[in-house]
Short mmCIF file of C-alpha atoms in Angstrom, two decimals:
data_model
loop_
_atom_site.label_atom_id
_atom_site.label_comp_id
_atom_site.label_asym_id
_atom_site.label_seq_id
_atom_site.Cartn_x
_atom_site.Cartn_y
_atom_site.Cartn_z
CA MET A 1 126.85 78.91 115.09
CA LEU A 2 125.76 82.27 113.82
CA ARG A 3 125.16 82.50 109.46
CA GLN A 4 125.57 85.34 108.39
CA GLY A 5 126.29 86.65 105.06
CA ASP A 6 129.76 85.96 105.06
CA GLY A 7 129.56 82.59 106.48
CA ASP A 8 128.64 81.25 110.18
CA HIS A 9 130.79 82.93 113.29
CA VAL A 10 131.22 81.69 116.12
CA MET A 11 128.79 83.03 119.01
CA ASN A 12 128.95 86.13 120.80
CA ALA A 13 128.41 85.74 124.63
CA ASN A 14 125.40 87.79 123.72
CA ASP A 15 123.82 85.92 120.87
CA LEU A 16 124.08 82.97 122.49
CA HIS A 17 122.40 84.61 125.50
CA MET A 18 119.54 85.85 123.35
CA MET A 19 118.78 82.97 122.78
CA GLU A 20 118.80 81.22 125.49
CA VAL A 21 115.68 84.01 126.45
CA ALA A 22 114.17 83.77 122.72
CA ALA A 23 113.70 79.47 124.12
CA LEU A 24 111.85 80.88 127.42
CA HIS A 25 108.18 80.29 127.43
CA ASP A 26 106.17 83.59 126.56
CA THR A 27 105.11 83.89 130.38
CA GLU A 28 109.66 83.53 131.50
CA ARG A 29 110.50 86.81 129.37
CA ASP A 30 110.78 90.02 130.45
CA ASP A 31 108.64 92.44 129.08
CA TYR A 32 111.55 95.03 128.55
CA ASP A 33 109.43 97.71 127.25
CA LEU A 34 107.82 98.50 130.10
CA LYS A 35 111.75 98.50 132.25
CA THR A 36 111.84 101.41 134.07
CA LEU A 37 114.95 104.09 133.72
CA PRO A 38 115.75 105.61 137.42
CA GLY A 39 116.09 109.93 137.40
CA SER A 40 114.08 110.02 134.36
CA SER A 41 110.28 111.88 133.90
CA VAL A 42 107.45 113.44 131.67
CA SER A 43 110.47 116.38 130.85
CA ASP A 44 112.35 114.42 129.00
CA LEU A 45 108.51 113.94 126.67
CA ASP A 46 109.11 116.02 123.20
CA GLU A 47 105.88 118.15 124.72
CA SER A 48 104.17 118.36 120.93
CA ALA A 49 104.55 115.12 120.59
CA LEU A 50 102.90 114.44 124.41
CA LYS A 51 100.11 116.16 124.00
CA GLN A 52 98.81 114.77 120.52
CA TYR A 53 99.14 111.57 122.24
CA LEU A 54 97.05 111.99 124.57
CA ALA A 55 94.37 113.75 122.57
CA LYS A 56 94.63 110.98 120.71
CA CYS A 57 94.36 107.97 123.65
CA ARG A 58 90.99 110.11 125.02
CA ASN A 59 89.43 110.54 121.61
CA GLN A 60 90.10 105.93 121.03
CA SER A 61 89.25 105.20 124.03
CA ARG A 62 85.80 105.51 125.17
CA ARG A 63 87.41 104.90 129.22
CA LEU A 64 90.45 106.74 128.76
CA GLY A 65 89.00 109.87 127.70
CA GLN A 66 86.75 109.86 130.60
CA ILE A 67 90.53 110.65 132.33
CA ASN A 68 91.09 114.36 133.53
CA ASP A 69 94.38 113.39 135.02
CA ASP A 70 97.19 112.77 132.04
CA SER A 71 99.34 111.17 134.54
CA LYS A 72 97.53 108.83 134.79
CA ILE A 73 96.52 108.32 131.69
CA LEU A 74 100.39 107.79 130.79
CA GLU A 75 100.52 105.41 133.24
CA LEU A 76 97.98 103.03 132.21
CA THR A 77 99.24 103.00 128.96
CA GLY A 78 102.08 102.23 129.71
CA VAL A 79 104.26 105.67 129.05
CA THR A 80 105.45 105.87 132.55
CA SER A 81 105.51 103.60 135.73
CA SER A 82 103.39 104.79 138.80
CA SER A 83 107.31 106.08 140.41
CA GLY A 84 106.32 108.25 137.07
CA GLU A 85 109.84 107.27 136.29
CA LEU A 86 109.55 107.07 132.23
CA THR A 87 109.42 102.97 130.60
CA TYR A 88 111.92 102.15 128.01
CA ALA A 89 108.85 102.58 124.96
CA GLY A 90 107.36 105.74 126.61
CA LEU A 91 110.47 107.18 125.57
CA TYR A 92 111.51 105.64 123.17
CA SER A 93 108.07 106.70 121.16
CA LEU A 94 107.60 110.27 122.99
CA GLY A 95 111.53 110.97 124.24
CA PHE A 96 112.49 114.71 122.65
CA TYR A 97 115.63 112.90 122.29
CA PRO A 98 116.19 108.75 123.78
CA GLN A 99 119.65 109.22 123.26
CA ALA A 100 120.32 109.75 125.36
CA LYS A 101 119.50 107.30 128.14
CA LEU A 102 119.67 105.38 125.08
CA PRO A 103 122.13 105.89 122.93
CA ALA A 104 120.71 102.22 120.71
CA LEU A 105 118.00 103.20 120.22
CA SER A 106 119.01 104.73 116.79
CA ILE A 107 119.56 104.44 113.46
CA THR A 108 122.63 103.11 111.16
CA ALA A 109 122.24 103.66 107.50
CA ALA A 110 124.77 103.82 105.23
CA VAL A 111 125.60 103.13 100.79
CA GLN A 112 127.96 99.84 101.25
CA LEU A 113 130.04 100.94 98.04
CA SER A 114 131.48 98.31 95.80
CA SER A 115 135.67 97.20 95.53
CA ASP A 116 136.77 100.30 93.49
CA GLY A 117 140.80 100.16 94.09
CA THR A 118 140.14 103.52 95.85
CA GLY A 119 139.20 101.75 99.35
CA ARG A 120 136.24 103.70 99.60
CA ARG A 121 133.71 101.37 101.39
CA ILE A 122 130.86 102.74 102.34
CA LYS A 123 129.39 106.68 101.59
CA ASN A 124 125.99 108.90 102.89
CA LEU A 125 126.93 107.45 106.01
CA LYS A 126 123.62 108.60 108.62
CA HIS A 127 123.43 107.74 112.26
CA PHE A 128 119.33 109.05 112.77
CA ASP A 129 118.11 110.11 116.55
CA GLY A 130 114.86 111.05 118.06
CA PRO A 131 111.87 109.16 119.06
CA ALA A 132 110.31 106.88 116.82
CA PRO A 133 108.22 108.43 114.80
CA ALA A 134 111.33 110.78 113.65
CA LEU A 135 113.72 107.61 113.50
CA LEU A 136 111.20 107.03 110.82
CA GLU A 137 110.68 109.50 108.84
CA ASP A 138 114.04 110.78 108.62
CA SER A 139 115.99 107.24 108.06
CA MET A 140 112.66 107.33 104.82
CA GLU A 141 113.97 110.15 103.05
CA TRP A 142 117.04 108.98 103.70
CA VAL A 143 116.37 105.75 101.77
CA ARG A 144 114.72 107.90 98.86
CA GLU A 145 117.49 110.53 98.04
CA ASN A 146 120.06 106.71 97.84
CA ILE A 147 117.60 104.79 95.30
CA SER A 148 116.11 104.92 92.05
CA SER A 149 113.65 106.90 91.10
CA ASP A 150 111.78 106.36 87.58
CA ARG A 151 110.11 109.33 85.54
CA THR A 152 106.83 107.96 84.59
CA TYR A 153 103.32 108.73 83.67
CA ASN A 154 100.57 108.93 86.84
CA GLU A 155 96.80 108.49 86.51
CA SER A 156 95.49 111.96 85.48
CA GLY A 157 98.82 112.04 82.65
CA HIS A 158 101.16 114.03 85.26
CA LEU A 159 104.17 113.46 84.77
CA VAL A 160 106.16 111.69 88.56
CA GLN A 161 109.29 109.89 89.49
CA GLU A 162 108.66 107.05 91.00
CA SER A 163 111.47 104.52 93.45
CA GLU A 164 112.97 101.40 91.85
CA ILE A 165 111.55 99.67 95.34
CA PRO A 166 107.84 101.23 96.22
CA MET A 167 108.01 103.32 99.29
CA THR A 168 104.96 101.79 101.11
CA ALA A 169 106.82 98.60 100.96
CA ILE A 170 109.98 100.32 102.72
CA ARG A 171 107.81 102.91 105.44
CA GLU A 172 106.85 99.14 106.43
CA VAL A 173 109.80 97.20 107.05
CA ILE A 174 111.49 100.20 109.06
CA ALA A 175 108.14 100.53 111.44
CA ASN A 176 108.01 97.09 111.67
CA ALA A 177 112.29 97.64 112.71
CA LEU A 178 112.20 100.34 115.27
CA ILE A 179 108.47 98.89 116.65
CA HIS A 180 109.47 95.53 116.74
CA ARG A 181 114.00 95.04 117.50
CA ASP A 182 114.68 93.60 120.53
CA LEU A 183 115.13 96.00 123.69
CA GLY A 184 116.64 93.93 125.97
CA PRO A 185 119.91 94.04 127.50
CA ASP A 186 121.60 92.54 124.86
CA THR A 187 121.29 94.95 122.02
CA VAL A 188 120.04 97.90 123.78
CA GLY A 189 122.52 97.05 126.34
CA ALA A 190 125.40 96.52 123.70
CA GLY A 191 124.44 99.36 121.30
CA LYS A 192 122.96 97.69 119.08
CA ARG A 193 120.57 99.62 116.33
CA VAL A 194 117.99 99.50 113.75
CA GLU A 195 120.51 99.07 111.29
CA ILE A 196 120.45 100.18 107.30
CA ARG A 197 121.56 99.47 103.87
CA ILE A 198 121.75 99.91 100.34
CA THR A 199 124.62 97.71 98.39
CA GLN A 200 124.29 97.58 94.34
CA ASP A 201 121.95 95.04 94.01
CA ALA A 202 119.53 95.07 97.56
CA LEU A 203 118.79 97.58 100.76
CA VAL A 204 118.30 95.40 103.56
CA ILE A 205 116.70 97.00 106.71
CA GLU A 206 118.02 94.92 110.02
CA SER A 207 116.68 94.99 113.38
CA PRO A 208 118.11 93.52 117.44
CA GLY A 209 116.25 90.42 118.44
CA GLY A 210 114.52 87.37 116.31
CA LEU A 211 110.87 87.10 115.18
CA LYS A 212 109.12 86.28 118.37
CA GLY A 213 106.00 84.47 118.26
CA VAL A 214 105.75 84.73 115.25
CA SER A 215 108.22 82.20 112.19
CA VAL A 216 109.11 83.58 108.91
CA SER A 217 106.66 80.78 107.10
CA GLN A 218 103.79 81.85 109.23
CA LEU A 219 104.29 86.25 107.90
CA GLU A 220 104.98 84.62 103.87
CA SER A 221 102.04 83.23 104.06
CA SER A 222 98.88 84.84 102.84
CA ASN A 223 96.87 83.61 106.46
CA LEU A 224 96.74 88.14 108.70
CA SER A 225 100.00 86.56 111.06
CA LYS A 226 101.05 89.27 113.99
CA ALA A 227 102.78 88.49 117.00
CA ALA A 228 103.90 92.42 119.15
CA VAL A 229 107.68 91.15 120.48
CA ASN A 230 107.17 94.96 122.69
CA GLN A 231 103.51 94.98 124.04
CA ARG A 232 103.31 99.42 124.50
CA LEU A 233 105.69 99.80 122.83
CA TYR A 234 102.65 98.76 119.71
CA GLU A 235 99.90 100.61 120.75
CA HIS A 236 102.39 103.44 121.38
CA ALA A 237 102.77 103.27 117.78
CA LYS A 238 99.43 103.44 117.00
CA ARG A 239 98.95 106.54 118.51
CA THR A 240 102.08 108.69 117.49
CA VAL A 241 102.18 110.38 114.15
CA THR A 242 105.25 111.11 112.37
CA SER A 243 105.23 114.13 110.86
CA ASP A 244 102.37 113.88 108.00
CA GLY A 245 99.67 112.91 110.09
CA HIS A 246 100.02 109.28 110.34
CA ALA A 247 100.50 106.87 112.74
CA VAL A 248 103.71 104.14 112.78
CA VAL A 249 101.90 101.04 112.64
CA GLU A 250 98.44 100.68 111.55
CA GLY A 251 98.07 97.84 114.04
CA GLU A 252 96.13 95.73 111.29
CA GLY A 253 99.61 93.01 111.63
CA GLY A 254 98.34 93.06 107.26
CA GLY A 255 101.10 95.08 106.37
CA ILE A 256 103.83 92.39 105.47
CA LEU A 257 101.44 90.95 103.37
CA GLU A 258 101.38 94.56 101.96
CA VAL A 259 105.06 95.06 101.05
CA PHE A 260 104.66 91.49 99.01
CA GLN A 261 101.48 92.40 97.12
CA ALA A 262 103.68 95.85 96.54
CA THR A 263 107.00 94.33 95.03
CA ARG A 264 104.86 92.08 92.76
CA TYR A 265 103.13 95.06 91.31
CA ALA A 266 106.36 96.58 90.83
CA ASN A 267 108.08 92.99 88.96
CA LEU A 268 109.77 92.80 91.51
CA ARG A 269 111.75 89.61 93.89
CA GLN A 270 109.80 89.42 96.75
CA PRO A 271 112.07 90.56 99.96
CA LYS A 272 114.18 87.61 101.30
CA LEU A 273 112.95 86.83 105.37
CA ILE A 274 115.63 86.54 107.33
CA ASN A 275 115.66 85.50 111.08
CA SER A 276 119.16 84.91 112.21
CA GLY A 277 117.59 84.32 115.96
CA VAL A 278 119.20 86.84 117.22
CA SER A 279 119.13 89.68 114.42
CA PHE A 280 115.88 89.48 112.00
CA LYS A 281 116.42 90.51 108.38
CA VAL A 282 113.96 92.08 104.94
CA ILE A 283 116.63 91.95 101.28
CA PHE A 284 114.63 94.26 99.29
CA ARG A 285 116.52 92.89 95.77
CA ARG A 286 117.21 96.27 93.62
CA LYS A 287 117.17 94.36 90.30
CA LYS A 288 113.18 93.73 88.51
CA THR A 289 112.79 89.94 87.73
CA ALA A 290 111.97 90.64 84.00
CA GLU A 291 110.35 93.18 81.78
CA HIS A 292 107.10 91.51 80.19
CA THR A 293 107.28 93.62 76.68
CA PHE A 294 104.77 93.33 73.85
CA SER A 295 106.50 92.68 69.99
CA SER A 296 103.54 94.18 68.85
CA PRO A 297 100.97 95.63 69.58
CA PRO A 298 97.76 94.25 71.79
CA GLU A 299 95.27 92.35 69.25
CA PRO A 300 92.80 94.45 68.26
CA THR A 301 88.98 93.56 68.34
CA PRO A 302 87.69 93.09 63.85
CA SER A 303 86.44 97.10 65.00
CA GLN A 304 89.35 98.33 65.76
CA ALA A 305 91.19 96.73 63.13
CA SER A 306 91.00 99.28 60.11
CA ALA A 307 92.61 102.58 62.96
CA ASN A 308 95.66 100.05 64.39
CA ALA A 309 96.78 99.04 60.64
CA ASP A 310 99.63 101.42 61.50
CA ALA A 311 100.40 99.82 65.07
CA THR A 312 100.91 96.57 63.10
CA LYS A 313 104.44 98.38 61.88
CA THR A 314 105.34 98.67 64.93
CA SER A 315 107.14 95.24 65.63
CA ASP A 316 109.93 96.41 67.27
CA LEU A 317 108.38 98.15 70.10
CA ARG A 318 109.99 97.33 73.63
CA LEU A 319 106.99 98.42 76.18
CA PRO A 320 107.45 97.00 80.35
CA HIS A 321 104.11 95.92 81.59
CA GLY A 322 103.41 93.30 84.83
CA LYS A 323 101.06 90.05 84.17
CA ASN A 324 97.70 92.08 84.58
CA VAL A 325 98.29 94.72 81.64
CA SER A 326 97.05 92.67 78.35
CA ILE A 327 94.12 91.13 80.37
CA VAL A 328 93.08 95.82 81.04
CA PHE A 329 94.14 96.30 77.22
CA ALA A 330 92.04 93.50 75.96
CA SER A 331 89.02 94.52 77.97
CA VAL A 332 89.36 98.65 77.20
CA ALA A 333 89.70 97.53 73.30
CA GLU A 334 86.33 96.29 73.92
CA GLU A 335 84.47 98.57 74.64
CA ASN A 336 85.93 102.21 76.95
CA LYS A 337 84.78 102.04 80.21
CA THR A 338 85.69 102.86 84.39
CA ILE A 339 87.62 101.20 86.49
CA GLN A 340 84.61 99.64 88.20
CA GLU A 341 83.56 97.84 84.77
CA ILE A 342 87.77 96.54 84.03
CA MET A 343 87.04 94.76 87.63
CA ASP A 344 83.98 93.74 86.81
CA ALA A 345 85.21 92.03 82.78
CA THR A 346 88.52 91.18 83.93
CA GLN A 347 88.23 89.33 88.40
CA LEU A 348 90.58 92.11 88.86
CA SER A 349 91.05 94.10 92.12
CA GLU A 350 90.72 97.38 92.37
CA GLY A 351 94.96 97.57 93.21
CA GLN A 352 96.35 95.17 90.29
CA VAL A 353 93.91 97.18 87.49
CA ARG A 354 95.82 101.01 88.65
CA TYR A 355 98.75 98.80 89.00
CA ALA A 356 97.51 97.38 85.71
CA LEU A 357 96.71 101.00 84.30
CA LYS A 358 100.11 102.33 84.59
CA PRO A 359 102.26 101.13 81.89
CA LEU A 360 99.55 101.37 79.46
CA LEU A 361 98.96 105.48 80.28
CA ALA A 362 103.16 106.03 79.89
CA SER A 363 102.68 104.44 76.69
CA GLY A 364 99.58 106.24 74.59
CA TRP A 365 98.30 102.62 74.57
CA ILE A 366 94.80 103.77 76.75
CA ASP A 367 93.46 106.89 77.00
CA MET A 368 91.95 108.41 80.37
CA ILE A 369 88.95 110.52 79.94
CA GLY A 370 88.35 112.39 83.25
CA GLY A 371 89.85 113.06 86.45
CA GLN A 372 92.45 111.51 88.43
CA GLY A 373 89.34 109.66 91.95
CA ASN A 374 86.24 110.41 89.73
CA ALA A 375 84.36 107.44 90.02
CA SER A 376 82.91 108.34 85.69
CA THR A 377 86.76 108.71 84.92
CA ILE A 378 86.74 107.02 81.31
CA TYR A 379 89.55 104.43 79.88
CA SER A 380 89.90 103.98 76.23
CA SER A 381 92.64 102.16 74.17
CA THR A 382 94.78 104.18 71.61
CA THR A 383 95.32 103.46 68.16
CA LEU A 384 99.63 104.47 68.69
CA PRO A 385 101.50 104.46 71.91
CA ASN A 386 103.36 108.16 72.19
CA ASN A 387 107.18 107.37 71.61
CA ASP A 388 107.32 110.82 73.31
#
C-alpha cells in the first residue's frame, strides 16, 4: 500500500518496482544519470550554457584546466559518453530543450482551489521546460507570483515586498527536487515530473523517487547529511548557473538546515518532509504558528523612564516579532550598539540579530543610524513606535 494525502492506495507496477530497486545495495543500482540517449550529440546543448560550463570546469579544477579539448572535458565530467552521445545528466543540465527527448524532465505547477461550487479545481496551471537552471528560475518566479507577500521595512528603512514563505527556502527545495529526482524508467519512462502545488494552507513540492542514502530523520537533525542521488548531475549543478549568476546548488549539503532556519526566523512551522519511497515531498505551511506581541512597550531602563512615559499609554499596541526581539531590544535600550556589539551582548548569531531587528525597525522601536552593510552602523532605541 502507498500512503498519500487522501488515503492508502494499492501500488502500481512502477511504484512496486521502484521499491524493489530502492532495496538494492548501492553497487547494484544503475547510474541512470549516466544513461545515454541514442542519436543525441552536443548539438542538442545550449551553446551559451555549454560555454559557461566549460569555463567553470577549467576554472574550478586544476586538472581539467590543463585540457584544451572540450569534448574530453565533457566526457570526463559525464556530459557525454565516449561515443559523443549525451547522458541524461548532460541533457538535463545543459540541453537547449531536454523535453524533446525526455518530456518528464520538466515541472508542472498549479494553484489548487478549494471547493466553491463552480467546478474549478485549479488555476494558473503552468508547465515549465528547458534545462535544470531554467526550470529552477522559471518555477521560482511562478511561486513568487502566486503566494502572498507583505510590505515591510528593511534595515535601511526602505519599504520592500517580503514573501510569506522565505524564497531562499523555496529555492533550495525546488533545486533539490530537480537534481535529486529519480531518473529511472519508472519515473522518467512513466512521465513523472516534479510537481509544485499551492493550496490555501500550504506550498507542496514533490519530486519523483524516494530518498536514497539518507533518511528524513537525518535531514531533520542538526548534523550535516548529504547524499547525491545523481552524482554526475549534482556535479553539473554546481557548475551551471541561473541568470543571476548563482549555481543551481551550492554543493555543501547544508541547504535543508538553512531551509529550517529560514522558516523558523519567518515564524513559520518547520516544513514537513515525507518520503513515501516512490516520491519525496516537502510541505511548507502558509499560516504562521503564532503572532507573538508586545502588550506594552519593552521595559525601559531607568534613564529612559522619563523620556518613555508616553509609551505606557500604548498598552493596546500589538507588534509582531520573533522570540529574540525582546532580547535585542533590551540590549539596544541599554546603550546604542552596532550589529557586532549586539551579538557580543546577547550571544545571538548575526542572522538572529538581523531577523530580530527587522520588526523593531519596521514598527519604529529602533532607529538605524548609518547605512546598510556598514559595520559602524548604530542601532538606537526610540521613545515611541512609528504607527504611520
